[in-house]
Amino acid sequence: MTEADRDAAITVRQRTSDRVLVAAGFPVLGAGAGFLLKLLAVRASTWPWIPWQGPVDLVAEAPEPAATVGSLLLGTVIGGVIVFLAEQGYVTVTVERDRITTDRAGSSRSAPRTAVSGVFADRKRLVVLGAQGEELIAEYKNEGADLPSVARLAEAFRAHGYPWLPDGDPYRDAYRRWVEDMPGLPPAGNALLKARAAALKESEEKEIGELRRELAKLGVVVHDADGRQWWRETGTSARP
């Protein structure tokens, strides 16, 4: 490997073939689903026991070909919305000799090489750790992030000599399960975790991420498992 190769930025994103498959597939699937629902409405209109008889009859009695065309268009639009939401979640990771940057939906986060103590990823999160165990960069699936292949990420970080952690989170044994009003948290920590628990229940991805970043300002790292929140303070010891 030449010096120029070592200095070149490596960009890791979802494979083009996967994105094309999503972009083409969901509108087609949506159109098919719309057409099938239209056929189902025609059949269901003969069932006297079915709820929402009025809307079902309205669909079943719509004139052709307008009913079929409308069902296809509606399904295609819904599929297009799913594609748009998927595009908002795609994470692009740029690994340079002196910096790591992630981009998602126009939002960018970066960390200098000198501050990085370790990097790990799995299917649910990508985390760049600092010297005190803080998360310099964190992209979480339950906050809407759609990560590239973990194998490709590992290859990119290793190519530039970053401390890749193949065994995952070195602080996993330092986390404690959060329950309301538990002691040991910094002031306001319980209130933020309580608000975040409500956001998790409603799957409010943006709120979940914002509250995690507010907790980080207090020195609290939080992640989720089995629908529950687990937390630790920065500066806690990593497992050996």
Tab-separated table of C-alpha atoms in Angstrom:
chain	number	residue	atom	x	y	z
A	1	MET	CA	0.000	0.000	0.000
A	2	THR	CA	1.412	3.379	-1.019
A	3	GLU	CA	1.427	6.493	1.148
A	4	ALA	CA	-1.313	7.946	-1.041
A	5	ASP	CA	-3.449	4.849	-0.467
A	6	ARG	CA	-3.003	5.152	3.279
A	7	ASP	CA	-4.103	8.793	3.192
A	8	ALA	CA	-7.107	8.268	0.901
A	9	ALA	CA	-10.516	8.568	2.502
A	10	ILE	CA	-12.605	5.386	2.517
A	11	THR	CA	-16.349	5.877	2.192
A	12	VAL	CA	-18.684	3.087	3.271
A	13	ARG	CA	-22.366	3.229	2.379
A	14	GLN	CA	-25.170	0.822	1.527
A	15	ARG	CA	-24.505	-1.046	-1.684
A	16	THR	CA	-26.074	0.557	-4.755
A	17	SER	CA	-27.729	-2.735	-5.686
A	18	ASP	CA	-29.503	-2.864	-2.303
A	19	ARG	CA	-30.716	0.729	-2.620
A	20	VAL	CA	-31.964	0.130	-6.157
A	21	LEU	CA	-33.800	-2.972	-4.978
A	22	VAL	CA	-35.539	-0.989	-2.248
A	23	ALA	CA	-36.285	1.964	-4.558
A	24	ALA	CA	-37.800	-0.261	-7.244
A	25	GLY	CA	-39.287	-2.972	-5.100
A	26	PHE	CA	-41.453	-1.107	-2.603
A	27	PRO	CA	-43.490	0.883	-5.179
A	28	VAL	CA	-44.139	-2.363	-7.086
A	29	LEU	CA	-45.082	-4.192	-3.901
A	30	GLY	CA	-47.268	-1.261	-2.884
A	31	ALA	CA	-49.097	-1.299	-6.216
A	32	GLY	CA	-49.669	-5.028	-5.900
A	33	ALA	CA	-50.946	-4.653	-2.347
A	34	GLY	CA	-53.301	-1.856	-3.410
A	35	PHE	CA	-54.737	-4.006	-6.183
A	36	LEU	CA	-55.213	-6.985	-3.857
A	37	LEU	CA	-56.952	-4.805	-1.272
A	38	LYS	CA	-59.313	-3.565	-3.961
A	39	LEU	CA	-60.175	-7.180	-4.897
A	40	LEU	CA	-60.601	-8.003	-1.209
A	41	ALA	CA	-62.987	-5.067	-0.779
A	42	VAL	CA	-65.135	-6.379	-3.640
A	43	ARG	CA	-65.294	-9.798	-2.007
A	44	ALA	CA	-65.790	-8.399	1.508
A	45	SER	CA	-68.749	-6.287	0.388
A	46	THR	CA	-70.765	-9.525	0.249
A	47	TRP	CA	-70.016	-10.361	3.885
A	48	PRO	CA	-72.748	-8.837	6.086
A	49	TRP	CA	-70.750	-9.333	9.285
A	50	ILE	CA	-67.680	-7.317	8.267
A	51	PRO	CA	-67.049	-4.028	10.127
A	52	TRP	CA	-66.674	-0.722	8.259
A	53	GLN	CA	-69.269	-1.885	5.737
A	54	GLY	CA	-69.720	1.644	4.398
A	55	PRO	CA	-66.108	2.266	3.309
A	56	VAL	CA	-65.842	-1.286	1.968
A	57	ASP	CA	-68.969	-0.820	-0.157
A	58	LEU	CA	-67.651	2.529	-1.397
A	59	VAL	CA	-64.471	0.886	-2.694
A	60	ALA	CA	-66.300	-2.132	-4.103
A	61	GLU	CA	-68.836	-0.010	-5.987
A	62	ALA	CA	-66.317	2.446	-7.467
A	63	PRO	CA	-66.498	2.478	-11.276
A	64	GLU	CA	-63.887	0.749	-13.374
A	65	PRO	CA	-61.202	1.315	-14.519
A	66	ALA	CA	-60.929	4.209	-12.050
A	67	ALA	CA	-61.071	1.871	-9.019
A	68	THR	CA	-58.238	-0.319	-10.257
A	69	VAL	CA	-56.096	2.601	-11.398
A	70	GLY	CA	-56.682	4.395	-8.107
A	71	SER	CA	-55.734	1.339	-6.027
A	72	LEU	CA	-52.537	0.889	-8.035
A	73	LEU	CA	-51.596	4.554	-7.705
A	74	LEU	CA	-52.320	4.643	-3.983
A	75	GLY	CA	-50.194	1.547	-3.369
A	76	THR	CA	-47.370	2.973	-5.474
A	77	VAL	CA	-47.433	6.252	-3.525
A	78	ILE	CA	-47.308	4.397	-0.206
A	79	GLY	CA	-44.367	2.364	-1.500
A	80	GLY	CA	-42.655	5.591	-2.550
A	81	VAL	CA	-43.101	7.019	0.944
A	82	ILE	CA	-41.418	3.915	2.388
A	83	VAL	CA	-38.516	4.395	-0.043
A	84	PHE	CA	-38.184	8.050	1.011
A	85	LEU	CA	-38.100	7.090	4.698
A	86	ALA	CA	-35.509	4.410	3.958
A	87	GLU	CA	-33.313	6.974	2.200
A	88	GLN	CA	-33.455	9.197	5.284
A	89	GLY	CA	-32.030	6.391	7.396
A	90	TYR	CA	-29.036	5.413	5.265
A	91	VAL	CA	-25.751	6.128	7.067
A	92	THR	CA	-22.616	6.974	5.098
A	93	VAL	CA	-19.335	6.555	6.983
A	94	THR	CA	-16.166	8.293	5.801
A	95	VAL	CA	-12.934	7.057	7.357
A	96	GLU	CA	-9.891	9.281	6.917
A	97	ARG	CA	-6.429	9.031	8.389
A	98	ASP	CA	-7.165	11.843	10.857
A	99	ARG	CA	-10.975	11.896	11.147
A	100	ILE	CA	-14.174	9.829	11.148
A	101	THR	CA	-17.397	11.312	9.766
A	102	THR	CA	-20.926	9.928	9.533
A	103	ASP	CA	-23.706	11.433	7.451
A	104	ARG	CA	-27.414	10.674	7.615
A	105	ALA	CA	-30.280	12.669	6.134
A	106	GLY	CA	-28.126	15.789	5.860
A	107	SER	CA	-26.902	15.527	9.457
A	108	SER	CA	-23.162	15.064	9.917
A	109	ARG	CA	-21.127	13.959	12.945
A	110	SER	CA	-17.341	13.694	13.146
A	111	ALA	CA	-14.525	12.878	15.539
A	112	PRO	CA	-10.765	13.501	15.244
A	113	ARG	CA	-8.436	10.514	15.233
A	114	THR	CA	-6.627	11.775	18.328
A	115	ALA	CA	-9.806	11.516	20.429
A	116	VAL	CA	-10.744	7.958	19.410
A	117	SER	CA	-10.071	5.086	21.802
A	118	GLY	CA	-12.080	2.420	19.973
A	119	VAL	CA	-14.725	1.690	17.347
A	120	PHE	CA	-17.284	-1.101	17.271
A	121	ALA	CA	-20.418	-1.970	15.337
A	122	ASP	CA	-23.133	-4.558	15.113
A	123	ARG	CA	-26.438	-4.658	13.248
A	124	LYS	CA	-28.005	-2.205	15.710
A	125	ARG	CA	-25.369	0.480	16.263
A	126	LEU	CA	-22.074	2.009	15.237
A	127	VAL	CA	-20.148	3.664	18.070
A	128	VAL	CA	-16.899	5.628	18.142
A	129	LEU	CA	-15.604	5.777	21.727
A	130	GLY	CA	-13.523	8.472	23.390
A	131	ALA	CA	-10.851	8.134	26.049
A	132	GLN	CA	-13.367	8.335	28.925
A	133	GLY	CA	-15.779	5.869	27.372
A	134	GLU	CA	-17.980	8.609	25.947
A	135	GLU	CA	-19.663	8.129	22.582
A	136	LEU	CA	-17.989	10.572	20.212
A	137	ILE	CA	-20.185	9.303	17.372
A	138	ALA	CA	-23.140	6.948	17.714
A	139	GLU	CA	-25.588	5.771	15.070
A	140	TYR	CA	-28.382	3.618	16.469
A	141	LYS	CA	-30.924	1.543	14.539
A	142	ASN	CA	-33.785	2.423	16.908
A	143	GLU	CA	-33.071	6.088	16.154
A	144	GLY	CA	-33.618	5.500	12.444
A	145	ALA	CA	-30.059	4.657	11.376
A	146	ASP	CA	-29.590	2.073	8.620
A	147	LEU	CA	-25.961	0.987	8.805
A	148	PRO	CA	-23.722	-0.380	6.049
A	149	SER	CA	-22.232	-3.864	6.290
A	150	VAL	CA	-20.325	-4.395	9.541
A	151	ALA	CA	-17.642	-6.344	7.659
A	152	ARG	CA	-17.049	-3.434	5.278
A	153	LEU	CA	-16.936	-0.974	8.176
A	154	ALA	CA	-14.362	-3.108	9.978
A	155	GLU	CA	-12.235	-3.270	6.836
A	156	ALA	CA	-12.331	0.517	6.394
A	157	PHE	CA	-11.374	1.308	9.996
A	158	ARG	CA	-8.614	-1.267	10.055
A	159	ALA	CA	-7.222	0.030	6.767
A	160	HIS	CA	-6.535	3.380	8.456
A	161	GLY	CA	-5.288	1.786	11.685
A	162	TYR	CA	-8.203	2.714	13.955
A	163	PRO	CA	-8.643	0.553	17.088
A	164	TRP	CA	-11.453	-1.685	15.828
A	165	LEU	CA	-13.131	-3.715	18.617
A	166	PRO	CA	-14.303	-7.024	17.088
A	167	ASP	CA	-15.857	-8.199	20.361
A	168	GLY	CA	-18.193	-5.209	20.523
A	169	ASP	CA	-18.813	-2.822	23.390
A	170	PRO	CA	-15.981	-3.059	25.939
A	171	TYR	CA	-18.221	-1.384	28.536
A	172	ARG	CA	-21.074	-3.867	28.303
A	173	ASP	CA	-20.560	-5.058	31.895
A	174	ALA	CA	-20.685	-1.494	33.247
A	175	TYR	CA	-24.312	-0.876	32.258
A	176	ARG	CA	-27.157	-0.940	34.745
A	177	ARG	CA	-30.813	-1.348	33.914
A	178	TRP	CA	-32.716	1.873	34.495
A	179	VAL	CA	-35.773	1.946	36.715
A	180	GLU	CA	-37.602	5.131	37.570
A	181	ASP	CA	-36.037	7.339	40.275
A	182	MET	CA	-33.054	5.029	40.781
A	183	PRO	CA	-30.094	6.505	42.681
A	184	GLY	CA	-26.659	7.121	41.219
A	185	LEU	CA	-27.669	9.206	38.242
A	186	PRO	CA	-26.611	12.839	37.874
A	187	PRO	CA	-29.256	15.540	38.453
A	188	ALA	CA	-31.891	15.545	35.698
A	189	GLY	CA	-30.769	12.098	34.541
A	190	ASN	CA	-33.898	10.338	35.771
A	191	ALA	CA	-36.164	12.913	34.174
A	192	LEU	CA	-34.446	12.521	30.808
A	193	LEU	CA	-34.548	8.733	30.995
A	194	LYS	CA	-38.220	8.834	31.933
A	195	ALA	CA	-38.967	11.045	28.922
A	196	ARG	CA	-36.899	8.748	26.736
A	197	ALA	CA	-38.801	5.693	27.995
A	198	ALA	CA	-42.013	7.347	26.817
A	199	ALA	CA	-40.420	8.108	23.436
A	200	LEU	CA	-39.311	4.484	23.105
A	201	LYS	CA	-42.839	3.310	23.806
A	202	GLU	CA	-44.141	5.481	20.970
A	203	SER	CA	-41.158	4.701	18.658
A	204	GLU	CA	-40.363	8.406	18.298
A	205	GLU	CA	-36.953	7.986	16.663
A	206	LYS	CA	-35.960	11.654	16.598
A	207	GLU	CA	-36.888	12.196	20.253
A	208	ILE	CA	-35.074	9.013	21.308
A	209	GLY	CA	-31.848	10.261	19.713
A	210	GLU	CA	-32.116	13.808	21.031
A	211	LEU	CA	-32.660	12.596	24.589
A	212	ARG	CA	-29.700	10.222	24.309
A	213	ARG	CA	-27.516	13.168	23.298
A	214	GLU	CA	-28.847	15.243	26.205
A	215	LEU	CA	-27.923	12.421	28.569
A	216	ALA	CA	-24.448	12.312	27.008
A	217	LYS	CA	-23.957	15.942	28.060
A	218	LEU	CA	-24.508	14.766	31.647
A	219	GLY	CA	-21.907	12.009	31.243
A	220	VAL	CA	-24.504	9.251	30.868
A	221	VAL	CA	-24.325	6.672	28.071
A	222	VAL	CA	-27.569	4.811	27.347
A	223	HIS	CA	-28.516	1.992	25.046
A	224	ASP	CA	-31.574	-0.197	24.721
A	225	ALA	CA	-32.107	-3.938	24.893
A	226	ASP	CA	-35.363	-5.899	24.999
A	227	GLY	CA	-37.360	-2.680	25.222
A	228	ARG	CA	-35.505	-1.490	28.323
A	229	GLN	CA	-32.915	1.229	28.907
A	230	TRP	CA	-29.448	0.444	30.210
A	231	TRP	CA	-27.075	3.169	31.337
A	232	ARG	CA	-23.556	3.846	32.575
A	233	GLU	CA	-21.535	6.901	33.428
A	234	THR	CA	-18.522	7.896	31.363
A	235	GLY	CA	-15.247	7.192	33.100
A	236	THR	CA	-16.394	3.733	34.207
A	237	SER	CA	-13.952	0.908	33.593
A	238	ALA	CA	-14.132	-1.242	30.507
A	239	ARG	CA	-14.064	-5.013	30.853
A	240	PRO	CA	-10.609	-6.516	30.569
